[in-house]
Coordinates of C-alpha atoms in Angstrom, one line a residue:
Chain A
X273 CA 32.7 -15.1 -22.0
X274 CA 30.1 -17.9 -22.2
X275 CA 27.4 -18.4 -24.8
X276 CA 24.7 -18.5 -22.0
X277 CA 22.1 -15.8 -22.7
X278 CA 21.2 -13.4 -19.9
X279 CA 18.9 -11.2 -22.0
X280 CA 16.7 -12.4 -24.9
X281 CA 14.5 -10.0 -26.8
X282 CA 12.2 -11.5 -29.4
X283 CA 10.3 -9.7 -32.1
X284 CA 9.8 -6.6 -30.0
X285 CA 7.4 -4.0 -31.6
X286 CA 6.4 -0.8 -29.9
X287 CA 4.0 1.9 -31.0
X288 CA 3.5 5.4 -29.6
X289 CA 0.0 6.2 -30.9
X290 CA 0.2 5.5 -34.6
X291 CA 4.0 5.8 -34.7
X292 CA 6.1 2.7 -34.7
X293 CA 9.2 3.2 -32.5
X294 CA 10.7 -0.3 -32.6
X295 CA 10.2 -2.6 -35.6
X296 CA 10.6 -6.3 -34.8
X297 CA 13.7 -6.0 -32.7
X298 CA 15.4 -9.3 -31.6
X299 CA 18.7 -9.6 -29.8
X300 CA 20.4 -11.5 -27.0
X301 CA 23.1 -10.5 -24.5
X302 CA 25.5 -13.2 -23.5
X303 CA 26.8 -13.8 -20.0
X304 CA 29.9 -11.7 -19.3
X305 CA 29.9 -9.6 -22.5
X306 CA 29.5 -5.9 -23.0
X307 CA 26.9 -5.3 -25.6
X308 CA 26.7 -1.7 -26.8
X309 CA 23.4 -0.6 -28.3
X310 CA 24.4 2.2 -30.6
X311 CA 22.3 4.6 -32.6
X312 CA 21.6 8.3 -33.3
X313 CA 18.9 10.5 -31.7
X314 CA 15.5 9.1 -32.4
X315 CA 16.8 5.6 -33.3
X316 CA 14.7 4.0 -30.5
X317 CA 17.6 3.0 -28.3
X318 CA 16.2 4.7 -25.2
X319 CA 12.8 3.0 -25.8
X320 CA 14.6 -0.3 -26.2
X321 CA 16.5 0.3 -22.9
X322 CA 13.1 1.0 -21.2
X323 CA 11.8 -2.3 -22.4
X324 CA 14.9 -4.2 -21.2
X325 CA 14.3 -2.5 -17.7
X326 CA 10.6 -3.4 -17.7
X327 CA 9.6 0.3 -17.6
X328 CA 7.6 0.0 -20.8
X329 CA 5.3 -2.7 -22.1
X330 CA 5.7 -3.7 -25.8
X331 CA 2.9 -3.7 -28.3
X332 CA 4.1 -7.2 -29.1
X333 CA 7.1 -9.4 -28.6
X334 CA 8.8 -10.3 -25.3
X335 CA 11.8 -9.6 -23.2
X336 CA 13.4 -12.3 -21.1
X337 CA 15.9 -11.2 -18.4
X338 CA 17.8 -14.1 -16.7
X339 CA 15.3 -16.5 -18.2
X340 CA 12.1 -14.7 -16.9
X341 CA 9.7 -12.8 -19.0
X342 CA 9.9 -9.3 -17.5
X343 CA 6.3 -8.4 -18.6
X344 CA 4.5 -11.4 -17.2
X345 CA 6.3 -12.5 -14.0
X346 CA 4.5 -11.9 -10.7
X347 CA 5.4 -8.8 -8.8
X348 CA 7.3 -10.5 -6.0
X349 CA 9.5 -12.4 -8.5
X350 CA 10.0 -9.1 -10.5
X351 CA 11.2 -7.4 -7.3
X352 CA 13.7 -10.3 -6.8
X353 CA 14.7 -10.1 -10.4
X354 CA 15.3 -6.3 -10.2
X355 CA 17.8 -7.0 -7.4
X356 CA 19.9 -8.8 -9.9
X357 CA 20.2 -5.9 -12.2
X358 CA 21.8 -2.5 -11.8
X359 CA 21.1 0.6 -13.8
X360 CA 23.2 3.8 -14.2
X361 CA 20.9 6.4 -15.7
X362 CA 22.1 9.1 -18.1
X363 CA 21.7 11.9 -15.7
X364 CA 22.6 9.7 -12.7
X365 CA 19.0 9.8 -11.2
X366 CA 20.6 10.2 -7.7
X367 CA 18.0 11.0 -5.1
X368 CA 18.6 14.7 -4.5
X369 CA 17.5 14.6 -0.8
X370 CA 20.0 11.8 0.1
X371 CA 23.8 12.1 0.4
X372 CA 26.1 10.1 -1.9
X373 CA 26.5 7.4 0.7
X374 CA 22.8 7.3 1.5
X375 CA 22.1 6.9 -2.2
X376 CA 24.4 4.0 -2.5
X377 CA 23.1 2.5 0.7
X378 CA 19.4 2.6 -0.4
X379 CA 19.2 -0.7 -2.3
X380 CA 20.9 -2.5 0.6
X381 CA 18.6 -0.8 3.2
X382 CA 15.5 -1.8 1.2
X383 CA 16.4 -5.3 0.2
X384 CA 18.7 -6.8 2.8
X385 CA 18.5 -7.2 6.6
X386 CA 22.2 -6.4 7.2
X387 CA 23.2 -4.2 10.1
X388 CA 24.0 -0.6 9.4
X389 CA 27.8 -1.1 9.8
X390 CA 28.0 -4.0 7.3
X391 CA 25.9 -2.0 4.8
X392 CA 28.2 1.0 5.1
X393 CA 31.3 -1.2 4.6
X394 CA 29.7 -2.6 1.4
X395 CA 28.7 0.8 0.1
X396 CA 32.1 2.3 0.9
X397 CA 33.8 -0.6 -0.9
X398 CA 31.8 0.2 -4.0
X399 CA 32.6 3.9 -3.6
X400 CA 36.3 2.9 -3.5
X401 CA 35.9 0.9 -6.6
X402 CA 34.5 3.8 -8.6
X403 CA 37.1 6.2 -7.1
X404 CA 34.7 8.2 -5.0
X405 CA 36.1 7.4 -1.6
X406 CA 35.8 10.2 0.9
X407 CA 32.8 11.9 -0.8
X408 CA 30.2 10.2 1.5
X409 CA 28.5 13.3 2.9
X410 CA 28.3 15.3 -0.3
X411 CA 24.8 15.9 -1.8
X412 CA 24.2 15.1 -5.5
X413 CA 23.9 18.9 -6.2
X414 CA 27.5 19.3 -5.0
X415 CA 28.9 16.7 -7.5
X416 CA 30.6 17.3 -10.9
X417 CA 29.2 15.5 -14.0
X418 CA 31.9 12.7 -13.8
X419 CA 31.3 12.2 -10.0
X420 CA 27.5 11.9 -10.6
X421 CA 28.2 9.1 -13.2
X422 CA 30.5 7.4 -10.7
X423 CA 28.1 7.6 -7.9
X424 CA 25.3 6.3 -10.2
X425 CA 27.6 3.4 -11.1
X426 CA 28.4 2.7 -7.4
X427 CA 24.7 2.6 -6.6
X428 CA 24.0 0.3 -9.6
X429 CA 26.6 -2.3 -8.5
X430 CA 26.1 -2.2 -4.8
X431 CA 23.9 -5.3 -4.9
X432 CA 26.5 -7.1 -7.0
X433 CA 24.2 -7.4 -10.0
X434 CA 24.4 -10.0 -12.8
X435 CA 23.6 -7.4 -15.4
X436 CA 24.6 -3.7 -15.5
X437 CA 22.8 -1.3 -17.7
X438 CA 24.4 2.1 -18.5
X439 CA 22.5 4.8 -20.3
X440 CA 24.9 7.1 -22.2
X441 CA 27.7 6.7 -19.5
X442 CA 30.1 9.1 -21.1
X443 CA 27.7 11.6 -22.6
X444 CA 28.2 15.2 -21.5
X445 CA 31.7 14.6 -20.1
X446 CA 35.0 15.9 -21.3
X447 CA 37.1 13.3 -23.3
X448 CA 39.5 12.5 -20.3
X449 CA 36.7 11.9 -17.8
X450 CA 34.7 10.0 -20.5
X451 CA 37.7 7.7 -21.1
X452 CA 38.0 7.1 -17.3
X453 CA 34.3 6.1 -17.2
X454 CA 34.8 3.7 -20.1
X455 CA 37.8 2.1 -18.3
X456 CA 35.7 1.9 -15.2
X457 CA 33.0 -0.1 -17.0
X458 CA 35.6 -2.5 -18.4
X459 CA 37.2 -2.9 -15.0
X460 CA 33.8 -3.5 -13.3
X461 CA 32.9 -6.2 -15.9
X462 CA 36.2 -8.0 -15.4
X463 CA 36.1 -7.7 -11.6
X464 CA 32.5 -8.6 -11.0
X465 CA 32.0 -11.0 -14.0
X466 CA 28.7 -9.4 -15.0
X467 CA 27.1 -8.7 -18.3
X468 CA 26.9 -5.0 -19.3
X469 CA 24.5 -3.3 -21.7
X470 CA 25.6 0.1 -22.7
X471 CA 23.3 2.5 -24.6
X472 CA 25.3 5.2 -26.3
X473 CA 25.6 7.4 -29.4
X474 CA 29.4 8.0 -28.7
X475 CA 31.3 6.0 -31.3
X476 CA 34.7 6.2 -29.6
X477 CA 33.3 4.9 -26.3
X478 CA 31.4 2.1 -28.1
X479 CA 34.4 0.9 -30.0
X480 CA 36.5 1.0 -26.9
X481 CA 34.3 -1.0 -24.5
X482 CA 32.1 -3.2 -26.7
X483 CA 32.5 -7.0 -27.2
X484 CA 29.6 -6.7 -29.6
X485 CA 27.7 -3.7 -31.0
X486 CA 24.1 -3.6 -31.9
X487 CA 23.4 -0.8 -34.4
X488 CA 19.9 0.6 -34.2
X489 CA 18.5 3.0 -36.7
X490 CA 14.9 4.2 -37.1
X491 CA 13.6 1.5 -34.8
X492 CA 15.3 -1.5 -36.5
X493 CA 18.5 -3.3 -35.9
X494 CA 20.8 -2.9 -38.8
X495 CA 23.5 -5.2 -37.6
X496 CA 24.9 -7.0 -34.5
X497 CA 28.5 -8.0 -34.4
X498 CA 32.0 -7.5 -33.1
X499 CA 33.7 -4.2 -33.4
X500 CA 35.7 -5.2 -36.6
X501 CA 32.5 -6.7 -38.1
X502 CA 30.6 -3.5 -37.6
X503 CA 33.4 -1.2 -38.8
X504 CA 33.6 -3.2 -42.0
X505 CA 29.8 -3.7 -42.4
X506 CA 28.7 -2.9 -46.0
X507 CA 25.3 -1.3 -45.0
X508 CA 25.3 2.3 -46.1
X509 CA 23.3 3.6 -43.1
X510 CA 25.8 2.0 -40.7
X511 CA 28.7 3.6 -42.6
X512 CA 26.9 6.9 -42.6
X513 CA 26.5 6.6 -38.8
X514 CA 30.2 5.5 -38.3
X515 CA 31.6 8.2 -40.5
X516 CA 29.2 10.9 -39.0
X517 CA 27.9 11.6 -42.5
X518 CA 24.7 13.6 -42.3
X519 CA 22.0 13.6 -44.9
X520 CA 22.5 16.7 -47.1
X521 CA 19.9 19.4 -46.6
X522 CA 17.8 19.7 -49.7
X523 CA 16.8 23.3 -49.7
X524 CA 16.0 25.8 -52.4
X525 CA 16.8 29.2 -51.0
X526 CA 14.2 31.0 -53.1
X527 CA 11.5 28.5 -52.2
X528 CA 12.4 28.8 -48.5
X529 CA 12.3 32.6 -48.7
X530 CA 8.9 32.4 -50.4
X531 CA 7.5 30.1 -47.7
X532 CA 9.0 32.3 -44.9
X533 CA 7.4 35.5 -46.2
X534 CA 4.2 33.9 -47.4
X535 CA 5.0 35.0 -51.0
X536 CA 4.9 38.7 -50.2
X537 CA 8.4 39.3 -51.5
Chain B
X146 CA -20.2 29.3 -46.5
X147 CA -17.0 29.6 -44.5
X148 CA -18.6 32.0 -42.1
X149 CA -21.5 29.6 -41.6
X150 CA -19.1 26.6 -41.0
X151 CA -17.1 28.6 -38.5
X152 CA -20.4 29.5 -36.6
X153 CA -21.2 25.8 -36.5
X154 CA -17.7 24.8 -35.5
X155 CA -17.5 27.1 -32.5
X156 CA -20.1 25.3 -30.4
X157 CA -18.8 22.0 -31.7
X158 CA -15.3 23.0 -30.6
X159 CA -16.7 24.0 -27.2
X160 CA -18.5 20.7 -26.8
X161 CA -15.4 18.8 -27.9
X162 CA -13.2 20.7 -25.3
X163 CA -15.8 20.0 -22.6
X164 CA -15.7 16.3 -23.6
X165 CA -11.9 16.2 -23.5
X166 CA -11.9 18.0 -20.1
X167 CA -14.4 15.5 -18.7
X168 CA -12.5 12.5 -19.9
X169 CA -9.3 14.1 -18.5
X170 CA -11.0 14.7 -15.1
X171 CA -12.4 11.2 -14.9
X172 CA -8.9 9.8 -15.8
X173 CA -7.3 11.8 -13.0
X174 CA -10.0 10.6 -10.6
X175 CA -9.4 7.0 -11.6
X176 CA -5.6 7.5 -11.3
X177 CA -6.0 9.0 -7.8
X178 CA -8.2 6.0 -6.8
X179 CA -5.6 3.5 -8.0
X180 CA -2.8 5.4 -6.1
X181 CA -4.9 5.4 -3.0
X182 CA -5.7 1.7 -3.3
X183 CA -2.0 0.9 -3.9
X184 CA -1.0 3.0 -0.9
X185 CA -3.4 1.1 1.3
X186 CA -2.2 -2.2 -0.2
X187 CA 1.4 -1.4 0.7
X188 CA 0.5 -0.2 4.1
X189 CA -1.4 -3.4 4.9
X190 CA 0.7 -6.0 3.0
X191 CA 4.0 -4.3 2.5
X192 CA 5.7 -6.2 5.3
X193 CA 4.5 -9.6 3.9
X194 CA 6.0 -8.7 0.6
X195 CA 9.3 -7.6 2.2
X196 CA 8.6 -4.0 1.2
X197 CA 7.3 -2.4 4.4
X198 CA 6.4 1.3 4.5
X199 CA 9.2 2.6 6.7
X200 CA 8.3 4.2 10.0
X201 CA 11.3 6.6 9.6
X202 CA 9.9 7.9 6.3
X203 CA 6.5 8.5 7.9
X204 CA 8.1 10.2 10.9
X205 CA 10.1 12.5 8.6
X206 CA 7.0 13.4 6.6
X207 CA 5.0 13.9 9.8
X208 CA 7.7 16.3 11.0
X209 CA 7.6 18.3 7.8
X210 CA 3.8 18.3 7.4
X211 CA 2.8 18.6 11.0
X212 CA 5.4 19.8 13.5
X213 CA 7.0 22.4 11.2
X214 CA 3.5 23.8 10.3
X215 CA 2.7 24.5 14.0
X216 CA 3.8 28.1 14.1
X217 CA 1.9 29.3 11.1
X218 CA -1.2 27.2 12.1
X219 CA -1.1 28.9 15.5
X220 CA -0.8 32.4 14.1
X221 CA -3.8 31.8 11.7
X222 CA -5.9 30.0 14.3
X223 CA -5.3 32.8 16.9
X224 CA -6.3 35.4 14.3
X225 CA -9.4 33.5 13.1
X226 CA -10.5 33.0 16.7
X227 CA -10.2 36.7 17.5
X228 CA -11.8 37.7 14.2
X229 CA -14.8 35.4 14.9
X230 CA -15.2 36.9 18.4
X231 CA -15.1 40.4 17.0
X232 CA -17.7 39.7 14.4
X233 CA -19.8 37.6 16.7
X234 CA -20.0 40.2 19.4
X235 CA -20.7 42.9 16.8
X236 CA -23.6 40.9 15.4
X237 CA -25.0 39.7 18.7
X238 CA -24.9 43.1 20.2
X239 CA -27.7 44.1 17.8
X240 CA -29.9 41.7 19.8
X241 CA -28.3 42.4 23.2
X242 CA -27.0 38.8 23.2
X243 CA -23.3 39.3 23.1
X244 CA -22.7 37.0 26.0
X245 CA -23.9 34.1 23.7
X246 CA -20.8 34.7 21.5
X247 CA -19.2 31.7 23.1
X248 CA -21.6 29.2 21.6
X249 CA -21.2 30.7 18.1
X250 CA -17.5 30.8 18.2
X251 CA -17.1 27.3 19.8
X252 CA -19.3 25.7 17.1
X253 CA -17.9 27.6 14.1
X254 CA -14.3 27.1 15.2
X255 CA -14.5 23.3 15.8
X256 CA -17.0 22.4 13.1
X257 CA -15.8 24.7 10.3
X258 CA -13.0 27.1 10.6
X259 CA -10.2 25.0 12.2
X260 CA -10.4 22.1 9.7
X261 CA -10.9 24.5 6.7
X262 CA -8.1 26.8 7.5
X263 CA -5.7 24.1 8.5
X264 CA -6.6 22.1 5.4
X265 CA -6.0 25.1 3.1
X266 CA -2.7 25.8 4.8
X267 CA -1.5 22.2 4.5
X268 CA -2.6 22.1 0.9
X269 CA -0.6 25.2 0.1
X270 CA 2.4 24.2 2.2
X271 CA 2.7 20.4 1.9
X272 CA 0.4 19.4 -1.0
X273 CA 2.4 21.7 -3.3
X274 CA 5.7 20.4 -1.9
X275 CA 4.6 16.8 -2.6
X276 CA 3.7 17.7 -6.2
X277 CA 6.9 19.6 -6.8
X278 CA 9.0 16.8 -5.2
X279 CA 7.4 14.0 -7.2
X280 CA 7.4 16.0 -10.4
X281 CA 11.1 16.8 -10.1
X282 CA 11.8 13.2 -9.3
X283 CA 9.9 12.1 -12.3
X284 CA 11.7 14.3 -14.8
X285 CA 15.1 13.5 -13.3
X286 CA 14.3 9.7 -13.7
X287 CA 14.5 9.2 -9.9
X288 CA 11.1 7.5 -10.0
X289 CA 12.4 5.2 -12.7
X290 CA 15.5 4.6 -10.6
X291 CA 13.3 3.5 -7.7
X292 CA 11.3 1.1 -10.0
X293 CA 14.4 -0.6 -11.5
X294 CA 15.8 -1.0 -8.0
X295 CA 12.7 -3.0 -7.1
X296 CA 11.5 -0.3 -4.8
X297 CA 7.8 0.4 -5.5
X298 CA 7.5 4.3 -5.9
X299 CA 4.0 4.3 -4.4
X300 CA 5.2 2.4 -1.3
X301 CA 8.3 4.5 -0.9
X302 CA 7.0 8.0 -1.8
X303 CA 3.2 8.1 -1.5
X304 CA 2.2 5.8 1.4
X305 CA 4.4 7.6 4.0
X306 CA 3.1 11.0 2.9
X307 CA -0.5 9.7 3.1
X308 CA -0.1 8.3 6.6
X309 CA 1.7 11.4 7.9
X310 CA -0.9 13.7 6.5
X311 CA -3.8 11.6 7.7
X312 CA -2.3 11.6 11.2
X313 CA -1.0 15.1 11.3
X314 CA -3.9 17.1 9.8
X315 CA -6.5 16.1 12.5
X316 CA -3.8 16.8 15.2
X317 CA -3.1 20.2 13.7
X318 CA -6.9 20.8 13.5
X319 CA -7.2 19.9 17.2
X320 CA -4.4 22.3 18.0
X321 CA -6.0 25.0 15.8
X322 CA -9.3 24.4 17.8
X323 CA -7.5 25.2 21.0
X324 CA -5.6 28.2 19.8
X325 CA -8.6 29.7 17.9
X326 CA -10.7 29.4 21.1
X327 CA -7.9 31.0 23.1
X328 CA -7.8 33.9 20.6
X329 CA -11.6 34.3 20.8
X330 CA -11.4 34.0 24.6
X331 CA -8.7 36.7 24.9
X332 CA -10.8 39.1 22.8
X333 CA -14.0 38.3 24.6
X334 CA -12.5 38.6 28.0
X335 CA -11.3 42.2 27.2
X336 CA -14.4 43.2 25.3
X337 CA -17.1 41.6 27.6
X338 CA -15.1 41.7 30.8
X339 CA -15.4 38.0 31.5
X340 CA -12.6 35.9 32.7
X341 CA -10.8 33.4 30.5
X342 CA -11.8 30.5 32.8
X343 CA -15.4 31.5 32.5
X344 CA -15.1 31.6 28.7
X345 CA -13.5 28.2 28.8
X346 CA -16.3 26.8 31.0
X347 CA -18.9 28.3 28.7
X348 CA -17.1 26.8 25.7
X349 CA -16.9 23.3 27.2
X350 CA -20.6 23.5 28.1
X351 CA -21.5 24.6 24.6
X352 CA -19.5 21.9 22.8
X353 CA -20.6 18.3 22.3
X354 CA -17.9 15.7 21.4
X355 CA -19.7 15.3 18.1
X356 CA -18.7 18.9 17.2
X357 CA -15.1 18.1 17.6
X358 CA -15.5 14.8 15.7
X359 CA -17.3 16.6 12.9
X360 CA -14.2 18.8 12.5
X361 CA -11.7 16.0 12.8
X362 CA -13.6 13.8 10.4
X363 CA -13.4 16.6 7.8
X364 CA -9.6 17.0 8.5
X365 CA -9.2 13.3 7.8
X366 CA -11.0 13.6 4.5
X367 CA -9.0 16.8 3.6
X368 CA -5.8 14.9 4.3
X369 CA -6.5 12.2 1.8
X370 CA -7.6 14.9 -0.8
X371 CA -4.4 16.9 -0.3
X372 CA -2.1 14.0 -0.7
X373 CA -4.0 12.5 -3.7
X374 CA -4.2 15.9 -5.5
X375 CA -0.5 16.5 -4.9
X376 CA 0.6 13.1 -6.0
X377 CA -1.6 13.0 -9.1
X378 CA -0.3 16.4 -10.2
X379 CA 3.3 15.5 -9.4
X380 CA 3.0 12.2 -11.3
X381 CA 1.6 14.0 -14.4
X382 CA 4.5 16.5 -14.7
X383 CA 6.0 16.6 -18.2
X384 CA 8.3 19.1 -19.9
X385 CA 11.0 20.0 -17.4
X386 CA 11.1 22.8 -14.8
X387 CA 8.2 24.7 -16.4
X388 CA 6.0 21.6 -16.1
X389 CA 6.9 21.2 -12.4
X390 CA 5.9 24.8 -11.7
X391 CA 2.7 24.5 -13.7
X392 CA 1.6 21.3 -11.9
X393 CA 2.6 22.6 -8.5
X394 CA 0.4 25.6 -8.9
X395 CA -2.4 23.3 -10.2
X396 CA -2.1 21.1 -7.2
X397 CA -2.6 24.1 -4.8
X398 CA -5.6 25.4 -6.8
X399 CA -7.2 21.9 -7.1
X400 CA -6.4 21.0 -3.5
X401 CA -8.0 24.1 -2.1
X402 CA -11.0 23.8 -4.4
X403 CA -11.4 20.1 -3.5
X404 CA -11.3 21.0 0.2
X405 CA -13.9 23.8 0.0
X406 CA -16.3 21.8 -2.1
X407 CA -15.9 18.7 0.1
X408 CA -16.4 20.9 3.2
X409 CA -19.7 22.1 1.8
X410 CA -20.9 18.6 0.9
X411 CA -19.8 17.3 4.3
X412 CA -21.7 20.1 6.1
X413 CA -24.7 19.5 3.8
X414 CA -24.9 15.8 4.5
X415 CA -24.1 15.9 8.3
X416 CA -25.4 19.2 9.6
X417 CA -29.0 19.6 8.3

């Protein structure tokens, strides 16, 4: 792993209306590392991912991907930049009208001038890598949850990207398949020497695959560090998150009953 | 006091809602204009930017919007043609002028009924499908997936549908013209005892190329309206499957309303 930075986020602030979603977020992703952005529901991790992908514009701050500011570069250069990143969405986002093979072929068809046979060889190679060989003709609706994640990964890596983004790669899968997807991400990083950004709320998965973990809570970064550093971090909110401690519900049964019945009881 | 304030607040609420609806409508209109502009941009400059609008995508859409609609367009056109002949002969008989039915049928079919019926049919069939498809793609992040792949969604999804509809709707209208006139001719030949060829000759003599162009011009306009209404409603889907259903219905209602109102305005400007 080198110290060269492939993603640099500086002082990112985002508002939805009057609500502040991200509060002065800064982070970098180094070449060849797997950075896991971890946080609970509503922590702002999906918003942060959308900023890294250039799908949202920040209120202030900037996002540099491979040295280019994703919010200010001209459209043509943005299209070229997008060819250097791959994204596996949480639900797969496979195109439902295309077969698995056609889904994986799509980036090649749109961005290269290769002949059909070469494209198919490249796509089938990636299907082999994610252990989906032989499922070319299936439609997305015919795939299991794990197969959808694999197909999404195959489509994300078909252009040999320099950065791979995975949104909740093991969410909604049984533990065995989730562990297989984690192993696949590790193998892909090693085989293709790319940087990987994983957004997840799954602690086991995060600890297994991360080189560094960025803990996000209520729109701010609580800590960024290696797995042992995060595990031993003194911050109470981090420890609550790691130990799955929930805030106790402060509820007075009588007061609740009074509110529920409008004081008629 | 409270009764007075609620009496005051009711009209205020009504004005506030009217204002919100107006702003919303203008926003949608602006959004549709931007999408139309972007579609034209990709059609003209896509190749230069190494993102051409694919012929295969246009052909697939043309097949869906045009060729597969042929049977139902034919049935409706035949029925409308016969219906016009029935009503025309009934009305003209009062003046003893039923032989003049050809003129009325020829003009009303080519100038009004064919583009209107075909437009309404395509709005119900393909405008709704476009809204549902885009809406579903939006909520399943397929539109985001296209964007992050460097594939412009307007170029990939909207431009092919626009071209296909703009080409196929006038062609369907032309087909509907022929079939509706055939329907009218079949009825007239039985009712009035004239031959089909005589009906055809009368029709050709009654029609001016401008009448056909009037209908085809409308069809072109309806095509743009159908696609834009479908795309705007599809792109505004929120809230899962229920949202898709709601916006699909809305696209049909808005599409048909837009077609009928535009038809009246077109006739008002060009017919008087």
